[in-house]
mmCIF file of C-alpha atoms in Angstrom:
data_model
loop_
_atom_site.group_PDB
_atom_site.id
_atom_site.type_symbol
_atom_site.label_atom_id
_atom_site.label_comp_id
_atom_site.label_asym_id
_atom_site.label_seq_id
_atom_site.Cartn_x
_atom_site.Cartn_y
_atom_site.Cartn_z
ATOM 1 C CA ALA A 17 -35.341 -22.844 52.223
ATOM 2 C CA THR A 18 -34.292 -19.488 52.340
ATOM 3 C CA ASP A 19 -30.758 -20.367 52.375
ATOM 4 C CA SER A 20 -31.191 -22.343 49.432
ATOM 5 C CA VAL A 21 -32.580 -19.282 47.496
ATOM 6 C CA LYS A 22 -30.125 -17.216 49.025
ATOM 7 C CA ARG A 23 -27.352 -19.178 47.696
ATOM 8 C CA GLN A 24 -29.103 -19.411 44.395
ATOM 9 C CA LYS A 25 -29.439 -15.897 44.046
ATOM 10 C CA MET A 26 -25.710 -15.453 44.781
ATOM 11 C CA GLU A 27 -24.698 -18.253 41.978
ATOM 12 C CA THR A 28 -27.185 -16.213 39.664
ATOM 13 C CA ASP A 29 -25.390 -13.241 40.592
ATOM 14 C CA SER A 30 -22.333 -14.171 39.827
ATOM 15 C CA ILE A 31 -23.021 -16.093 36.733
ATOM 16 C CA ASP A 32 -24.537 -12.855 35.340
ATOM 17 C CA ASN A 33 -21.760 -10.500 36.526
ATOM 18 C CA GLU A 34 -19.327 -13.155 34.585
ATOM 19 C CA LEU A 35 -21.191 -13.159 31.382
ATOM 20 C CA LYS A 36 -21.252 -9.313 31.307
ATOM 21 C CA GLN A 37 -17.367 -9.304 31.959
ATOM 22 C CA LYS A 38 -17.220 -11.502 29.035
ATOM 23 C CA GLU A 39 -19.597 -9.703 27.146
ATOM 24 C CA THR A 40 -17.368 -6.825 27.729
ATOM 25 C CA GLU A 41 -14.534 -8.524 26.553
ATOM 26 C CA LEU A 42 -15.966 -9.662 23.256
ATOM 27 C CA HIS A 43 -16.984 -5.937 22.373
ATOM 28 C CA TYR A 44 -13.173 -5.110 23.425
ATOM 29 C CA LEU A 45 -11.929 -7.794 21.084
ATOM 30 C CA LYS A 46 -14.530 -6.891 18.307
ATOM 31 C CA LYS A 47 -13.271 -3.327 18.360
ATOM 32 C CA LEU A 48 -9.610 -4.270 18.492
ATOM 33 C CA LEU A 49 -10.341 -6.724 15.099
ATOM 34 C CA GLN A 50 -11.728 -3.887 13.413
ATOM 35 C CA LYS A 51 -8.803 -1.562 14.136
ATOM 36 C CA GLU A 52 -6.454 -4.833 13.038
ATOM 37 C CA GLU A 53 -8.410 -5.202 10.137
ATOM 38 C CA LYS A 54 -8.399 -1.477 9.038
ATOM 39 C CA GLN A 55 -4.700 -1.498 9.670
ATOM 40 C CA ASN A 56 -4.354 -4.660 7.118
ATOM 41 C CA GLN A 57 -6.515 -2.890 4.751
ATOM 42 C CA THR A 58 -4.097 0.440 4.854
ATOM 43 C CA LEU A 59 -1.001 -1.773 4.300
ATOM 44 C CA GLU A 60 -2.825 -3.878 1.341
ATOM 45 C CA ALA A 61 -3.119 -0.715 -0.260
ATOM 46 C CA LEU A 62 0.202 0.201 0.358
ATOM 47 C CA VAL A 63 1.586 -2.813 -0.807
ATOM 48 C CA GLU A 64 -0.515 -2.778 -4.157
ATOM 49 C CA ALA A 65 0.671 0.751 -4.523
ATOM 50 C CA LYS A 66 4.141 -0.336 -4.482
ATOM 51 C CA LYS A 67 3.746 -3.061 -6.579
ATOM 52 C CA ARG A 68 2.457 -0.572 -9.254
ATOM 53 C CA GLU A 69 5.227 1.666 -8.544
ATOM 54 C CA ILE A 70 8.088 -1.337 -9.448
ATOM 55 C CA LYS A 71 6.053 -2.575 -12.312
ATOM 56 C CA GLU A 72 6.300 1.277 -13.403
ATOM 57 C CA LEU A 73 10.183 1.358 -12.467
ATOM 58 C CA LYS A 74 10.725 -2.301 -14.579
ATOM 59 C CA LYS A 75 9.540 -0.710 -17.265
ATOM 60 C CA LYS A 76 11.388 2.574 -17.150
ATOM 61 C CA LEU A 77 14.660 0.074 -16.583
ATOM 62 C CA ASP A 78 13.284 -2.046 -19.629
ATOM 63 C CA LYS A 79 13.135 1.175 -21.844
ATOM 64 C CA SER A 80 16.724 2.310 -20.567
ATOM 65 C CA ASN A 81 18.089 -0.953 -21.215
ATOM 66 C CA GLU A 82 17.017 -1.151 -24.704
ATOM 67 C CA LYS A 83 18.173 2.130 -25.460
ATOM 68 C CA LEU A 84 21.754 1.396 -24.262
ATOM 69 C CA LYS A 85 21.504 -1.867 -26.148
ATOM 70 C CA GLN A 86 20.812 0.694 -29.436
ATOM 71 C CA LYS A 87 23.549 3.249 -28.694
ATOM 72 C CA LYS A 88 26.130 0.057 -28.157
ATOM 73 C CA GLN A 89 24.986 -1.005 -31.471
ATOM 74 C CA GLU A 90 25.390 2.572 -32.543
ATOM 75 C CA VAL A 91 28.770 2.765 -31.157
ATOM 76 C CA ALA A 92 30.121 -0.356 -32.426
ATOM 77 C CA GLN A 93 29.316 0.596 -36.199
ATOM 78 C CA LEU A 94 30.642 3.680 -35.816
ATOM 79 C CA ARG A 95 34.001 1.910 -34.569
ATOM 80 C CA ASP A 96 33.413 -0.299 -37.403
ATOM 81 C CA LYS A 97 33.395 2.638 -39.942
ATOM 82 C CA LEU A 98 36.021 4.381 -38.092
ATOM 83 C CA ILE A 99 38.352 1.447 -38.394
ATOM 84 C CA LYS A 100 37.254 0.731 -41.923
ATOM 85 C CA SER A 101 38.401 4.510 -42.702
ATOM 86 C CA SER A 102 41.936 4.029 -41.110
ATOM 87 C CA ASN A 103 42.506 1.556 -43.186
ATOM 88 C CA GLU A 104 41.507 2.790 -46.317
ATOM 89 C CA LEU A 105 43.628 5.615 -45.534
ATOM 90 C CA GLN A 106 46.844 3.254 -44.673
ATOM 91 C CA GLN A 107 46.330 1.945 -47.768
ATOM 92 C CA LYS A 108 46.169 5.266 -49.674
ATOM 93 C CA GLN A 109 49.345 6.337 -47.749
ATOM 94 C CA LYS A 110 50.596 3.477 -48.589
ATOM 95 C CA GLN A 111 50.153 3.749 -51.930
ATOM 96 C CA MET A 112 51.367 7.406 -52.427
ATOM 97 C CA ASN A 113 54.556 6.308 -50.578
ATOM 98 C CA SER A 114 55.028 3.440 -53.179
ATOM 99 C CA LEU A 115 54.627 6.404 -55.577
ATOM 100 C CA ASP A 116 57.447 8.314 -54.307
#
């Protein structure tokens, strides 16, 4: 009977040790998970910051493109004026030459 009790005690101790080991593992894994979640939050915050940065840069780019478009229009108008003035000048020169 005592052998049976000893064997039972040994089994119980073994199970108890295994349980403690598993609890330690679980505790460690929980800590690891918390650390990972914290890193994740940090990365998510960084991603959001970059998204805002990109949005701002896109706004600036759109503004610059709009200004560029306006400048191109101004240049085209000035070019047209210059061509018109040049043509008028040529006409006047021809008139002057024909008077001579």
